[in-house]
Amino acid sequence: MATSIPSISITFFLFASYQLVSLFLLFSLEKGYGLHDEKTRLNDYHTIQIRSLLPASVCNSSTNGHSKKATLKVVHKHGPCSHLSLDKANVPNVTQILSEDQSRVNLIHFRLSSDSAQNNILKSSKATLPVNSGASIGTSNFVVTVGLGTPKKDLTLVFDTGSDLTWTQCQPCLGSCYQQEEPIFNPNESTTYKNISCNSAECTQLTSDAGGVMKRCSNSSICIYGIGYADQSYSIGFFSKDTLTLTPTDVLPNFQFGCGQSNHGLFGGAAGLLGLGRNQLSVVSQTSSMYQKYFSYCLPSASSSTGHLTFGKGGPSSALKLNFTPFSRNSKNPSFYFVHITGIKVGGRKLSIAKSVFKNTTSIIDSGTVITRLPPAIYSALRTAFRRKMTNYPMTKGLPLLDTCYDLSNNKTVLIPKISFYFQGNVEVPIYPTGILFGHSISQVCLAFAGNSNASDVGVFGNNQQKTLEVAYDVAGGKLGLGTGGCS
Ligand SMILES: *[C@@H]1O[C@H](CO)[C@@H](O)[C@H](O)[C@H]1NC(C)=O
Ligand SMILES: *[C@@H]1O[C@H](CO)[C@@H](O)[C@H](O)[C@H]1NC(C)=O
Ligand SMILES: *[C@@H]1O[C@H](CO)[C@@H](O)[C@H](O)[C@H]1NC(C)=O
Ligand SMILES: *[C@@H]1O[C@H](CO)[C@@H](O)[C@H](O)[C@H]1NC(C)=O
Ligand SMILES: *[C@@H]1O[C@H](CO)[C@@H](O)[C@H](O)[C@H]1NC(C)=O
Ligand SMILES: *[C@@H]1O[C@H](CO)[C@@H](O)[C@H](O)[C@H]1NC(C)=O
Ligand SMILES: *[C@@H]1O[C@H](CO)[C@@H](O)[C@H](O)[C@H]1NC(C)=O
Ligand SMILES: *[C@@H]1O[C@H](CO)[C@@H](O)[C@H](O)[C@H]1NC(C)=O
C-alpha cells in the first residue's frame, strides 16, 4: 500500500516592490537638541560600547531564572550557543538576512490581504501556495529543542509565533529532506506515533486553518498537509500524532504535527518548526488544558547568550513586573497576534504624530521578523528624530531595508538616543540598545527599523526590538504582557 505524496505545485506570488524607503514625508514639529544641552539629557541616551553591537564568538549561557516550569532554552540559530554546526558553517550575511526578512514580511502582508483566504483551501489538484520565506524562518531566528516520540528523540525547531502548524522532517523522506543536524525523525521507531485519517475531525482542522496550511487526502485516506514558504521552501507530509516532550515533567500525548515527507528550504539545520500562533493547530491551542493558553519568552540580546520559552504561568515572567496591552481583534487572520502601537519616544520625546495615524495602524508582534516595520509616515518621523540626535556621527551608505546608517569606527563608545514604543494601555516598552542599531561592522551600523512601502500594510514588532524583554502571551486572557529584564 504505497502512498504517494500529491504533487503540489508552488507558484510564486510576485511581490510588486522592494521599494523600502517611503517618500511620504511628515513634518514633525519636534525640535532637536544637541548632546551638549544639559547633563540630565544623558538620561535620554544609551552609552554603548561599540563592540557590544557586534557578534560574540563564545557562548555565555546563563542558567538563572529557570524554574521547574515548562521552560526551554532559546538560542540564536547562528550564534555560539547553538549546536547547529551545519548552520554555523553557513551563516547568512547581513544583506541576506535583510532580504529574507523582507520575504517574511511580504508573506505576512500577503496572508493579511483579501485574496489570501482563497489560498487556504486546496480547491483543485493544483494549489497555489503563498510565497513566504522559509529562508526568513531559517534566518536570524531562535530555536528550541524538544523531544518527539517514544522513546523521545530530540529535535531542534525554529519557534514561530507567526504560524500554527508544527512540523518536522520525517523518514523515509518519500519526497526529499534537506540536511539537518539531528537524525531525521523515524515514525517506525516511536511506539506512540499515529497517522491521522482523512475523514477525522483532526484532519478537517487543516482546511479551516488560516495559517497557509493545506489539506489533501491520500489514496489510503491518510491526512496530508502542505505548507509553503517563500524561496521555494515548503513542507508536505502526513498530518500525524505523537508524544511531545517539552521537559521531563511536561509530556503531551497525541500532539498533532506535520511529519514532513517532502521538505525543501533553508531551515539551516533545524529539524522543522514549532508553531506558536494563535489558531487551533498551534502548540498553544493544543496544550490549552495544561497551560491555559499562556506562554512567555525572552530573546537574548546577543547570539552569545540564551533566553527562554516557557509554557504556562508561574515561569520566569511571574517574578517580573509586566504591563499588559490587549490583543486587538482582527478577523483577517486568526493566527497572528495583533497589538496596537500608540506612540514612539526617541531621546526622551514622543514623536509628534497625529493620534489618528497610530489609530489607523494595526500591527502584529512576531518572533520571526527581525526588523520592526512601521507605516511610512511613522517610520519617517522616527528616522528624522533619530538622525537629529545622531548628528555627532558621520552617516554612511545604507543596507537593504535600512536607510539610516553610521560609521562608528572612530568611537569606542557612542551615545545613542533611547527609543521606547508605547502600546495600547499606555504600556511603555524601552528598546534594548542592540535593538536600536543593527549592523555587521562598526563602519556601517544602522537604525534597525524600516517603513512599509504601503501605508495600509500591517506593522510588525520584530524580534530585534524584543531582545531581553519578557514577552508573555496571555492568549486566553486576550492580552500581551511586556516587561524588561527577562534575560540578558
Ligand atoms: C556572561 O554573562 C554574565 C551575566 O549576564 C556577565 O556578568 C558576564 O560578564 C558575561 N561574561 C562574558 C564573558 O561575556
Ligand atoms: C552576501 O551573500 C550573498 C550570497 O552569498 C552574496 O551575493 C553577497 O555578495 C554577500 N554580501 C556581502 C555584503 O557580503
Ligand atoms: C518502517 O517499517 C515499515 C514496515 O516494517 C518498512 O516498510 C519501512 O521501510 C520502515 N520505514 C522506515 C523509514 O524505517
Ligand atoms: C502511517 O502511514 C504510512 C503511509 O501509509 C505507513 O507507511 C505507516 O505504516 C503508517 N503508520 C502507522 C503507525 O499506522
Ligand atoms: C487509489 O485508489 C484507486 C480507487 O480506489 C485505485 O484504483 C488505485 O489503485 C489506488 N492507487 C494506489 C496507489 O493505491
Ligand atoms: C484614518 O482614520 C480616519 C478616521 O477613521 C480616516 O478618516 C482616514 O481616512 C484614515 N486614514 C487612512 C490612511 O486610512
Ligand atoms: C566619535 O568620533 C568622532 C570622530 O573621531 C568624534 O568627532 C566624536 O566626538 C566622537 N563622539 C563621541 C561621542 O565620542
Ligand atoms: C496599498 O494597499 C492597498 C490595499 O491593499 C491597495 O489597494 C493599494 O493599491 C496599495 N497601494 C500601493 C501604492 O501599492
Coordinates of C-alpha atoms and ligand atoms in Angstrom, one line a residue:
M1 CA 0.0 0.0 0.0
A2 CA 2.2 2.7 -1.3
T3 CA 1.1 6.2 -0.5
S4 CA 2.4 8.9 -2.8
I5 CA 2.7 12.5 -1.9
P6 CA 0.5 14.5 -4.2
S7 CA 2.4 17.0 -6.2
I8 CA 1.6 20.4 -5.0
S9 CA 2.8 23.0 -7.4
I10 CA 4.3 26.0 -5.8
T11 CA 3.6 29.1 -7.8
F12 CA 5.1 32.3 -6.9
F13 CA 3.4 35.3 -5.9
L14 CA 5.3 38.2 -7.1
F15 CA 5.8 41.0 -4.8
A16 CA 5.4 44.2 -6.5
S17 CA 8.2 46.1 -5.0
Y18 CA 11.2 46.1 -2.8
Q19 CA 11.0 49.8 -2.5
L20 CA 11.6 50.4 1.1
V21 CA 12.2 54.0 1.5
S22 CA 9.0 55.8 1.6
L23 CA 8.8 59.3 0.2
F24 CA 5.9 60.0 2.4
L25 CA 7.2 62.9 4.5
L26 CA 5.7 64.0 7.6
F27 CA 6.5 67.3 9.1
S28 CA 7.5 66.7 12.7
L29 CA 7.2 69.7 15.0
E30 CA 9.9 68.3 17.2
K31 CA 12.9 70.5 17.7
G32 CA 16.1 68.6 18.1
Y33 CA 18.6 69.4 20.7
G34 CA 22.3 68.7 20.8
L35 CA 24.0 66.4 23.1
H36 CA 25.6 69.2 24.9
D37 CA 22.4 70.8 26.2
E38 CA 22.1 69.6 29.7
K39 CA 23.6 66.8 31.7
T40 CA 20.1 65.5 32.7
R41 CA 19.5 64.8 29.0
L42 CA 22.0 62.0 29.2
N43 CA 19.2 60.0 30.7
D44 CA 17.7 60.1 27.3
Y45 CA 20.7 58.3 25.7
H46 CA 22.3 55.0 25.9
T47 CA 26.1 55.0 26.3
I48 CA 27.2 51.8 24.5
Q49 CA 30.4 50.1 23.8
I50 CA 30.7 49.7 20.1
R51 CA 31.9 46.1 20.4
S52 CA 28.6 45.1 22.1
L53 CA 26.9 45.7 18.7
L54 CA 29.0 43.0 17.1
P55 CA 28.5 39.3 17.3
A56 CA 30.5 37.4 20.0
S57 CA 32.2 34.1 19.5
V58 CA 31.8 32.5 22.9
C59 CA 28.5 31.2 24.4
N60 CA 27.8 32.8 27.8
S61 CA 24.8 30.7 28.8
S62 CA 23.0 31.7 32.0
T63 CA 21.0 29.3 33.9
N64 CA 19.4 31.7 36.3
G65 CA 15.7 32.3 36.4
H66 CA 14.8 28.9 35.2
S67 CA 12.2 27.4 37.4
K68 CA 10.8 23.9 37.3
K69 CA 8.2 25.2 34.9
A70 CA 8.0 24.0 31.4
T71 CA 10.9 26.1 30.3
L72 CA 13.0 25.6 27.2
K73 CA 16.3 27.3 26.5
V74 CA 16.1 29.7 23.5
V75 CA 19.2 30.2 21.4
H76 CA 20.0 32.2 18.3
K77 CA 20.4 29.8 15.4
H78 CA 23.7 31.1 14.2
G79 CA 25.3 32.0 17.4
P80 CA 27.9 30.3 19.5
C81 CA 25.2 28.9 21.9
S82 CA 23.5 26.9 19.1
H83 CA 24.7 23.4 18.5
L84 CA 23.6 23.6 14.8
S85 CA 27.1 23.5 13.4
L86 CA 25.7 22.9 9.9
D87 CA 24.1 26.2 10.2
K88 CA 27.2 27.9 11.6
A89 CA 29.1 26.9 8.5
N90 CA 26.6 28.7 6.5
V91 CA 25.8 31.9 8.3
P92 CA 24.0 34.4 6.1
N93 CA 25.4 37.8 5.8
V94 CA 23.5 41.0 6.7
T95 CA 22.3 41.5 3.1
Q96 CA 20.8 38.0 3.0
I97 CA 19.3 38.4 6.5
L98 CA 17.6 41.6 5.5
S99 CA 16.3 40.4 2.1
E100 CA 15.0 37.2 3.7
D101 CA 13.4 39.4 6.4
Q102 CA 11.6 41.3 3.7
S103 CA 10.3 38.0 2.2
R104 CA 8.8 37.1 5.6
V105 CA 7.1 40.5 5.9
N106 CA 5.8 40.2 2.3
L107 CA 4.3 36.9 3.3
I108 CA 2.7 38.4 6.4
H109 CA 1.2 41.2 4.2
F110 CA 0.1 38.6 1.7
R111 CA -1.7 36.5 4.3
L112 CA -3.5 39.5 5.5
S113 CA -4.5 40.6 2.1
S114 CA -8.1 40.0 1.0
D115 CA -7.3 37.3 -1.6
S116 CA -5.1 35.1 0.7
A117 CA -8.1 33.5 2.2
Q118 CA -8.6 31.6 -1.0
N119 CA -5.2 30.1 -0.7
N120 CA -6.1 28.2 2.5
I121 CA -8.1 25.5 0.9
L122 CA -6.9 23.2 -1.8
K123 CA -9.5 23.8 -4.3
S124 CA -8.2 21.9 -7.2
S125 CA -5.4 19.5 -7.8
K126 CA -3.1 22.4 -8.2
A127 CA -2.8 24.6 -5.3
T128 CA -1.2 27.9 -5.1
L129 CA 0.9 28.3 -2.0
P130 CA 1.5 31.8 -0.9
V131 CA 5.1 32.7 -1.0
N132 CA 6.6 33.0 2.4
S133 CA 10.1 33.0 3.5
G134 CA 11.2 29.7 4.7
A135 CA 14.5 31.3 4.3
S136 CA 13.5 34.0 6.6
I137 CA 12.2 31.5 9.0
G138 CA 15.6 30.0 8.8
T139 CA 17.5 33.2 9.2
S140 CA 18.4 35.1 12.2
N141 CA 15.9 33.2 14.2
F142 CA 15.6 31.5 17.5
V143 CA 15.4 27.8 18.1
V144 CA 14.4 25.5 21.0
T145 CA 15.0 21.7 21.4
V146 CA 12.0 19.5 22.2
G147 CA 11.5 15.7 22.3
L148 CA 9.2 13.8 20.0
G149 CA 8.0 10.2 20.1
T150 CA 8.6 7.3 22.5
P151 CA 11.4 6.9 23.3
K152 CA 11.8 10.6 22.7
K153 CA 14.1 12.0 20.1
D154 CA 15.5 15.5 20.5
L155 CA 14.7 17.9 17.7
T156 CA 15.7 21.5 17.4
L157 CA 12.9 23.6 15.9
V158 CA 12.6 27.2 14.9
F159 CA 9.9 28.8 17.1
D160 CA 7.5 30.9 15.3
T161 CA 4.6 33.0 16.7
G162 CA 3.5 33.7 13.1
S163 CA 2.3 30.2 12.2
D164 CA 0.3 27.4 13.8
L165 CA 1.4 24.1 12.4
T166 CA 4.4 22.3 14.0
W167 CA 6.3 20.1 11.6
T168 CA 9.5 18.1 11.4
Q169 CA 11.2 16.2 8.7
C170 CA 10.2 12.5 8.8
Q171 CA 11.7 9.3 7.4
P172 CA 11.6 7.8 4.9
C173 CA 11.5 11.3 3.2
L174 CA 9.3 10.0 0.4
G175 CA 9.9 13.2 -1.5
S176 CA 13.0 14.8 -0.1
C177 CA 14.6 16.1 3.0
Y178 CA 17.1 18.9 3.4
Q179 CA 20.2 18.3 5.5
Q180 CA 19.5 18.7 9.2
E181 CA 21.8 18.4 12.3
E182 CA 19.9 15.8 14.3
P183 CA 18.9 12.4 12.9
I184 CA 15.6 12.7 11.0
F185 CA 12.6 11.6 13.0
N186 CA 11.6 8.0 12.1
P187 CA 7.9 7.2 13.0
N188 CA 8.7 3.5 12.9
E189 CA 10.9 3.9 16.0
S190 CA 8.2 5.5 18.0
T191 CA 5.7 3.3 19.8
T192 CA 3.3 6.2 20.2
Y193 CA 3.3 7.5 16.6
K194 CA -0.2 7.6 14.9
N195 CA -1.3 8.5 11.5
I196 CA -4.4 10.7 11.3
S197 CA -7.1 9.6 8.9
C198 CA -8.6 11.9 6.3
N199 CA -12.2 11.9 7.5
S200 CA -11.3 12.6 11.1
A201 CA -12.2 16.0 12.8
E202 CA -8.4 16.5 13.3
C203 CA -7.8 16.4 9.6
T204 CA -10.7 18.8 8.9
Q205 CA -9.0 21.4 11.1
L206 CA -6.3 21.8 8.4
T207 CA -8.8 23.3 6.0
S208 CA -10.2 25.8 8.4
D209 CA -6.8 27.0 9.4
A210 CA -5.8 30.4 8.1
G211 CA -2.1 29.9 8.5
G212 CA -1.5 28.9 5.0
V213 CA -1.8 25.1 5.7
M214 CA -3.5 23.0 3.1
K215 CA -5.1 19.6 3.3
R216 CA -5.2 16.7 1.0
C217 CA -6.3 13.1 1.3
S218 CA -4.1 10.4 0.1
N219 CA -5.4 7.3 -1.6
S220 CA -5.0 5.4 1.6
S221 CA -7.1 8.0 3.3
I222 CA -4.2 9.4 5.4
C223 CA -4.4 13.1 6.1
I224 CA -1.8 15.1 4.3
Y225 CA -0.8 18.7 5.0
G226 CA 1.1 21.1 2.9
I227 CA 2.6 24.4 4.0
G228 CA 4.6 26.7 1.7
Y229 CA 7.1 29.4 2.4
A230 CA 9.0 31.7 0.1
D231 CA 12.1 30.9 -1.9
Q232 CA 10.6 27.5 -2.8
S233 CA 10.6 26.5 0.8
Y234 CA 7.8 24.1 1.9
S235 CA 7.0 21.0 3.9
I236 CA 4.5 18.4 2.7
G237 CA 3.7 15.2 4.5
F238 CA 1.5 13.2 6.9
F239 CA -0.5 15.0 9.5
S240 CA 0.2 12.8 12.5
K241 CA 0.1 12.5 16.2
D242 CA 2.8 11.6 18.7
T243 CA 4.0 12.4 22.2
L244 CA 5.7 15.8 22.6
T245 CA 8.1 16.2 25.5
L246 CA 8.8 19.8 26.4
T247 CA 10.6 19.0 29.7
P248 CA 10.8 15.7 31.7
T249 CA 7.7 16.6 33.5
D250 CA 5.8 18.2 30.7
V251 CA 4.9 15.4 28.3
L252 CA 2.0 15.8 25.9
P253 CA 0.5 12.7 24.3
N254 CA -1.2 12.8 20.9
F255 CA 0.3 16.1 19.9
Q256 CA -0.6 16.8 16.3
F257 CA 2.2 17.8 13.9
G258 CA 3.3 17.5 10.3
C259 CA 5.5 14.5 9.6
G260 CA 7.3 16.1 6.6
Q261 CA 8.0 13.7 3.7
S262 CA 8.9 16.4 1.2
N263 CA 10.8 19.3 2.6
H264 CA 12.7 22.0 1.0
G265 CA 14.2 25.1 2.3
L266 CA 16.9 27.0 4.1
F267 CA 15.9 25.9 7.5
G268 CA 19.6 25.9 8.4
G269 CA 20.0 22.6 10.0
A270 CA 16.9 22.9 12.2
A271 CA 14.6 19.9 12.1
G272 CA 11.5 21.9 11.5
L273 CA 9.2 24.5 13.1
L274 CA 7.3 24.9 16.3
G275 CA 4.1 26.8 15.7
L276 CA 3.1 29.2 18.4
G277 CA 0.4 31.0 16.5
R278 CA -3.0 31.9 17.9
N279 CA -5.1 29.5 15.9
Q280 CA -6.3 26.0 16.7
L281 CA -3.4 23.9 15.4
S282 CA -0.7 25.6 17.3
V283 CA 1.1 24.3 20.4
V284 CA -0.6 26.9 22.4
S285 CA -4.0 25.7 21.4
Q286 CA -3.2 22.0 21.7
T287 CA -1.9 22.4 25.2
S288 CA -4.6 24.7 26.4
S289 CA -5.8 22.4 29.2
M290 CA -2.3 22.2 30.6
Y291 CA -1.1 25.8 30.2
Q292 CA -4.3 27.8 29.8
K293 CA -3.0 29.3 26.6
Y294 CA -0.2 31.2 28.3
F295 CA 3.4 31.2 27.2
S296 CA 6.2 33.6 27.5
Y297 CA 9.7 34.0 26.1
C298 CA 12.7 36.2 26.3
L299 CA 15.0 36.5 23.3
P300 CA 18.6 37.1 24.3
S301 CA 20.4 40.4 23.5
A302 CA 23.2 38.7 21.7
S303 CA 23.8 35.5 19.9
S304 CA 26.2 34.6 22.6
S305 CA 23.6 34.4 25.3
T306 CA 20.5 32.4 25.9
G307 CA 16.8 33.2 26.6
H308 CA 13.9 31.0 27.4
L309 CA 10.5 29.9 26.2
T310 CA 8.1 28.9 28.9
F311 CA 4.6 27.4 28.8
G312 CA 2.1 28.3 31.5
K313 CA 2.0 30.9 34.1
G314 CA 4.4 30.9 37.0
G315 CA 7.6 30.8 34.9
P316 CA 10.3 33.3 34.9
S317 CA 7.9 36.1 34.0
S318 CA 6.0 35.7 37.2
A319 CA 8.8 37.4 39.1
L320 CA 8.9 40.3 36.8
K321 CA 6.7 43.3 36.5
L322 CA 4.7 43.0 33.3
N323 CA 2.5 45.7 31.8
F324 CA -0.4 44.4 29.7
T325 CA -1.7 45.6 26.4
P326 CA -4.8 43.9 24.9
F327 CA -4.5 41.8 21.7
S328 CA -6.6 43.7 19.2
R329 CA -9.4 42.0 17.4
N330 CA -8.7 41.2 13.8
S331 CA -10.7 38.7 11.8
K332 CA -8.3 38.8 8.8
N333 CA -6.0 36.2 10.2
P334 CA -6.6 34.4 13.4
S335 CA -3.0 33.1 13.6
F336 CA -1.3 36.4 14.2
Y337 CA -1.0 38.3 17.4
F338 CA -2.3 41.8 16.8
V339 CA -1.3 44.7 19.0
H340 CA -1.8 48.4 18.9
I341 CA 1.1 50.8 18.9
T342 CA 0.1 54.2 20.2
G343 CA 3.3 56.2 20.2
I344 CA 7.1 56.2 20.0
K345 CA 9.5 58.1 22.1
V346 CA 13.0 59.0 20.8
G347 CA 15.6 60.6 23.0
G348 CA 13.1 61.5 25.7
R349 CA 10.5 63.0 23.4
K350 CA 7.4 61.4 21.8
L351 CA 7.1 61.8 18.1
S352 CA 4.5 64.4 17.3
I353 CA 2.4 62.4 15.0
A354 CA -1.4 62.8 14.9
K355 CA -3.1 60.2 17.1
S356 CA -5.2 59.2 14.1
V357 CA -2.1 57.9 12.2
F358 CA -1.4 55.5 15.0
K359 CA -5.0 54.7 15.4
N360 CA -5.3 53.6 11.8
T361 CA -2.3 51.3 12.2
T362 CA -2.7 47.7 13.1
S363 CA 0.4 45.8 13.9
I364 CA 1.4 42.3 14.9
I365 CA 4.1 41.1 17.3
D366 CA 6.2 38.4 15.6
S367 CA 9.0 36.2 16.8
G368 CA 10.3 35.6 13.2
T369 CA 10.5 39.0 11.7
V370 CA 13.9 40.7 12.6
I371 CA 13.4 44.4 11.8
T372 CA 10.3 46.2 13.1
R373 CA 8.1 47.6 10.2
L374 CA 6.2 50.8 10.6
P375 CA 3.8 52.7 8.4
P376 CA 5.7 55.1 6.2
A377 CA 4.6 58.2 8.0
I378 CA 5.6 56.9 11.4
Y379 CA 8.9 55.5 10.2
S380 CA 9.7 58.8 8.6
A381 CA 9.1 60.7 11.8
L382 CA 11.2 58.2 13.8
R383 CA 14.1 58.5 11.3
T384 CA 14.0 62.3 11.4
A385 CA 14.1 62.4 15.2
F386 CA 16.8 59.8 15.4
R387 CA 19.0 61.5 12.8
R388 CA 18.7 64.8 14.6
K389 CA 20.1 63.2 17.8
M390 CA 22.9 61.4 15.9
T391 CA 24.5 64.4 14.2
N392 CA 27.8 63.8 16.0
Y393 CA 28.4 60.7 14.0
P394 CA 29.1 60.5 10.2
M395 CA 26.4 58.9 8.2
T396 CA 27.3 56.2 5.6
K397 CA 25.6 54.3 2.9
G398 CA 22.5 52.2 3.7
L399 CA 21.8 48.5 3.7
P400 CA 18.8 46.9 2.0
L401 CA 15.8 48.0 4.1
L402 CA 17.8 50.3 6.4
D403 CA 18.5 53.8 5.3
T404 CA 19.9 55.5 8.4
C405 CA 23.5 54.2 8.9
Y406 CA 26.5 55.5 10.6
D407 CA 30.2 54.9 10.5
L408 CA 31.2 54.5 14.1
S409 CA 34.7 53.2 13.5
N410 CA 36.3 56.3 15.2
N411 CA 34.5 55.8 18.5
K412 CA 34.9 53.2 21.2
T413 CA 31.7 54.2 22.9
V414 CA 28.8 56.1 21.4
L415 CA 25.7 57.9 22.8
I416 CA 22.5 56.8 21.0
P417 CA 19.1 58.2 21.8
K418 CA 16.9 55.8 23.7
I419 CA 13.8 54.6 21.9
S420 CA 10.5 53.4 23.6
F421 CA 7.4 52.1 22.0
Y422 CA 4.0 52.7 23.5
F423 CA 1.3 50.1 23.2
Q424 CA -2.4 50.5 24.0
G425 CA -3.0 50.9 27.7
N426 CA 0.0 53.3 28.0
V427 CA 2.4 50.4 28.1
E428 CA 5.9 51.8 27.6
V429 CA 8.5 49.4 26.2
P430 CA 12.1 50.5 26.1
I431 CA 14.1 49.1 23.3
Y432 CA 17.4 47.5 24.2
P433 CA 20.4 49.2 22.6
T434 CA 21.2 46.3 20.2
G435 CA 17.6 46.5 19.1
I436 CA 18.1 50.1 18.1
L437 CA 21.1 49.6 15.9
F438 CA 21.8 46.7 13.5
G439 CA 24.9 46.1 11.6
H440 CA 27.8 43.8 10.7
S441 CA 30.7 46.1 11.0
I442 CA 31.3 49.2 13.1
S443 CA 31.8 51.2 9.9
Q444 CA 28.1 50.6 9.0
V445 CA 25.7 50.4 11.8
C446 CA 22.1 51.2 11.0
L447 CA 18.8 52.3 12.7
A448 CA 17.1 49.0 13.0
F449 CA 13.6 50.0 11.9
A450 CA 12.0 50.2 8.5
G451 CA 9.0 51.7 6.8
N452 CA 6.3 49.6 5.0
S453 CA 6.0 50.7 1.4
N454 CA 2.2 50.8 1.6
A455 CA 0.5 52.8 4.3
S456 CA -2.2 50.3 4.6
D457 CA 0.1 47.4 5.3
V458 CA 0.2 46.0 8.8
G459 CA 3.1 47.0 11.1
V460 CA 5.3 44.3 12.6
F461 CA 7.0 44.5 16.0
G462 CA 10.1 42.4 15.2
N463 CA 12.5 40.2 17.2
N464 CA 15.4 42.6 17.1
Q465 CA 13.3 45.0 19.1
Q466 CA 12.1 42.3 21.5
K467 CA 15.5 41.4 22.8
T468 CA 15.8 41.0 26.6
L469 CA 12.1 41.8 27.0
E470 CA 9.9 39.3 28.9
V471 CA 7.1 38.8 26.4
A472 CA 4.1 37.0 27.9
Y473 CA 1.3 35.9 25.6
D474 CA -1.9 35.5 27.7
V475 CA -3.9 34.2 24.8
A476 CA -6.8 33.1 27.0
G477 CA -6.9 36.5 28.7
G478 CA -6.6 38.3 25.4
K479 CA -3.5 40.3 26.4
L480 CA 0.2 40.6 25.9
G481 CA 2.5 41.3 28.8
L482 CA 5.7 43.2 28.4
G483 CA 8.5 43.7 30.9
T484 CA 12.1 44.5 30.9
G485 CA 15.0 42.2 32.1
G486 CA 13.6 38.8 31.0
C487 CA 17.1 37.7 30.1
S488 CA 20.4 39.2 29.2
Ligands
LIG1 C1 28.3 36.4 31.0 O1 27.1 36.9 31.5 C2 27.1 37.4 32.8 C3 25.7 37.7 33.2 O2 25.0 38.4 32.2 C4 28.0 38.7 32.7 O3 28.1 39.2 34.1 C5 29.4 38.3 32.3 O4 30.2 39.4 32.2 C6 29.3 37.6 30.9 N1 30.6 37.1 30.5 C7 31.1 37.3 29.3 C8 32.5 36.7 29.1 O5 30.6 38.0 28.5
LIG2 C1 26.1 38.1 0.9 O1 25.9 36.8 0.4 C2 25.4 36.8 -1.0 C3 25.1 35.4 -1.3 O2 26.0 34.5 -0.9 C4 26.5 37.5 -1.9 O3 26.0 37.5 -3.2 C5 26.7 38.9 -1.4 O4 27.7 39.5 -2.2 C6 27.1 38.9 0.1 N1 27.1 40.3 0.5 C7 28.1 40.8 1.3 C8 28.0 42.2 1.7 O5 29.0 40.0 1.7
LIG3 C1 9.0 1.3 8.6 O1 8.6 0.0 8.7 C2 8.0 -0.5 7.5 C3 7.4 -1.9 7.8 O2 8.3 -2.7 8.5 C4 9.1 -0.5 6.5 O3 8.5 -1.0 5.2 C5 9.6 0.8 6.3 O4 10.7 0.8 5.3 C6 10.1 1.4 7.6 N1 10.4 2.8 7.3 C7 11.5 3.4 7.8 C8 11.7 4.8 7.5 O5 12.3 2.8 8.5
LIG4 C1 1.3 5.7 8.5 O1 1.1 5.8 7.2 C2 2.2 5.4 6.4 C3 1.9 5.7 4.9 O2 0.8 5.0 4.5 C4 2.5 4.0 6.6 O3 3.7 3.6 5.9 C5 2.8 3.8 8.1 O4 3.0 2.4 8.4 C6 1.6 4.3 8.9 N1 2.0 4.2 10.3 C7 1.1 3.8 11.3 C8 1.7 3.8 12.7 O5 0.0 3.5 11.0
LIG5 C1 -6.1 4.6 -5.4 O1 -7.5 4.4 -5.4 C2 -8.0 4.0 -6.6 C3 -9.5 3.8 -6.5 O2 -9.8 3.2 -5.3 C4 -7.3 2.7 -7.1 O3 -7.8 2.3 -8.4 C5 -5.8 2.9 -7.2 O4 -5.2 1.7 -7.5 C6 -5.3 3.4 -5.9 N1 -3.9 3.8 -6.1 C7 -3.0 3.5 -5.2 C8 -1.6 3.9 -5.5 O5 -3.2 2.8 -4.1
LIG6 C1 -7.6 57.1 9.3 O1 -8.8 57.1 10.0 C2 -9.5 58.3 9.8 C3 -10.7 58.3 10.8 O2 -11.3 57.0 10.8 C4 -10.0 58.3 8.3 O3 -10.7 59.4 8.1 C5 -8.7 58.2 7.5 O4 -9.1 58.1 6.1 C6 -7.8 57.1 7.8 N1 -6.6 57.2 7.1 C7 -6.0 56.2 6.5 C8 -4.7 56.4 5.9 O5 -6.5 55.1 6.5
LIG7 C1 33.2 60.0 17.8 O1 34.2 60.1 16.9 C2 34.2 61.4 16.2 C3 35.3 61.3 15.2 O2 36.5 61.0 15.8 C4 34.4 62.5 17.2 O3 34.4 63.7 16.5 C5 33.3 62.5 18.2 O4 33.5 63.4 19.2 C6 33.2 61.1 18.8 N1 32.0 61.1 19.6 C7 31.9 60.6 20.8 C8 30.6 60.7 21.5 O5 32.8 60.1 21.4
LIG8 C1 -1.8 49.7 -0.9 O1 -2.6 48.7 -0.5 C2 -4.0 48.8 -0.8 C3 -4.8 47.8 -0.1 O2 -4.2 46.5 -0.2 C4 -4.1 48.8 -2.3 O3 -5.4 49.0 -2.7 C5 -3.2 49.9 -2.9 O4 -3.2 49.7 -4.3 C6 -1.8 49.8 -2.4 N1 -1.0 50.9 -2.9 C7 0.2 50.8 -3.5 C8 0.8 52.0 -3.9 O5 0.7 49.7 -3.7

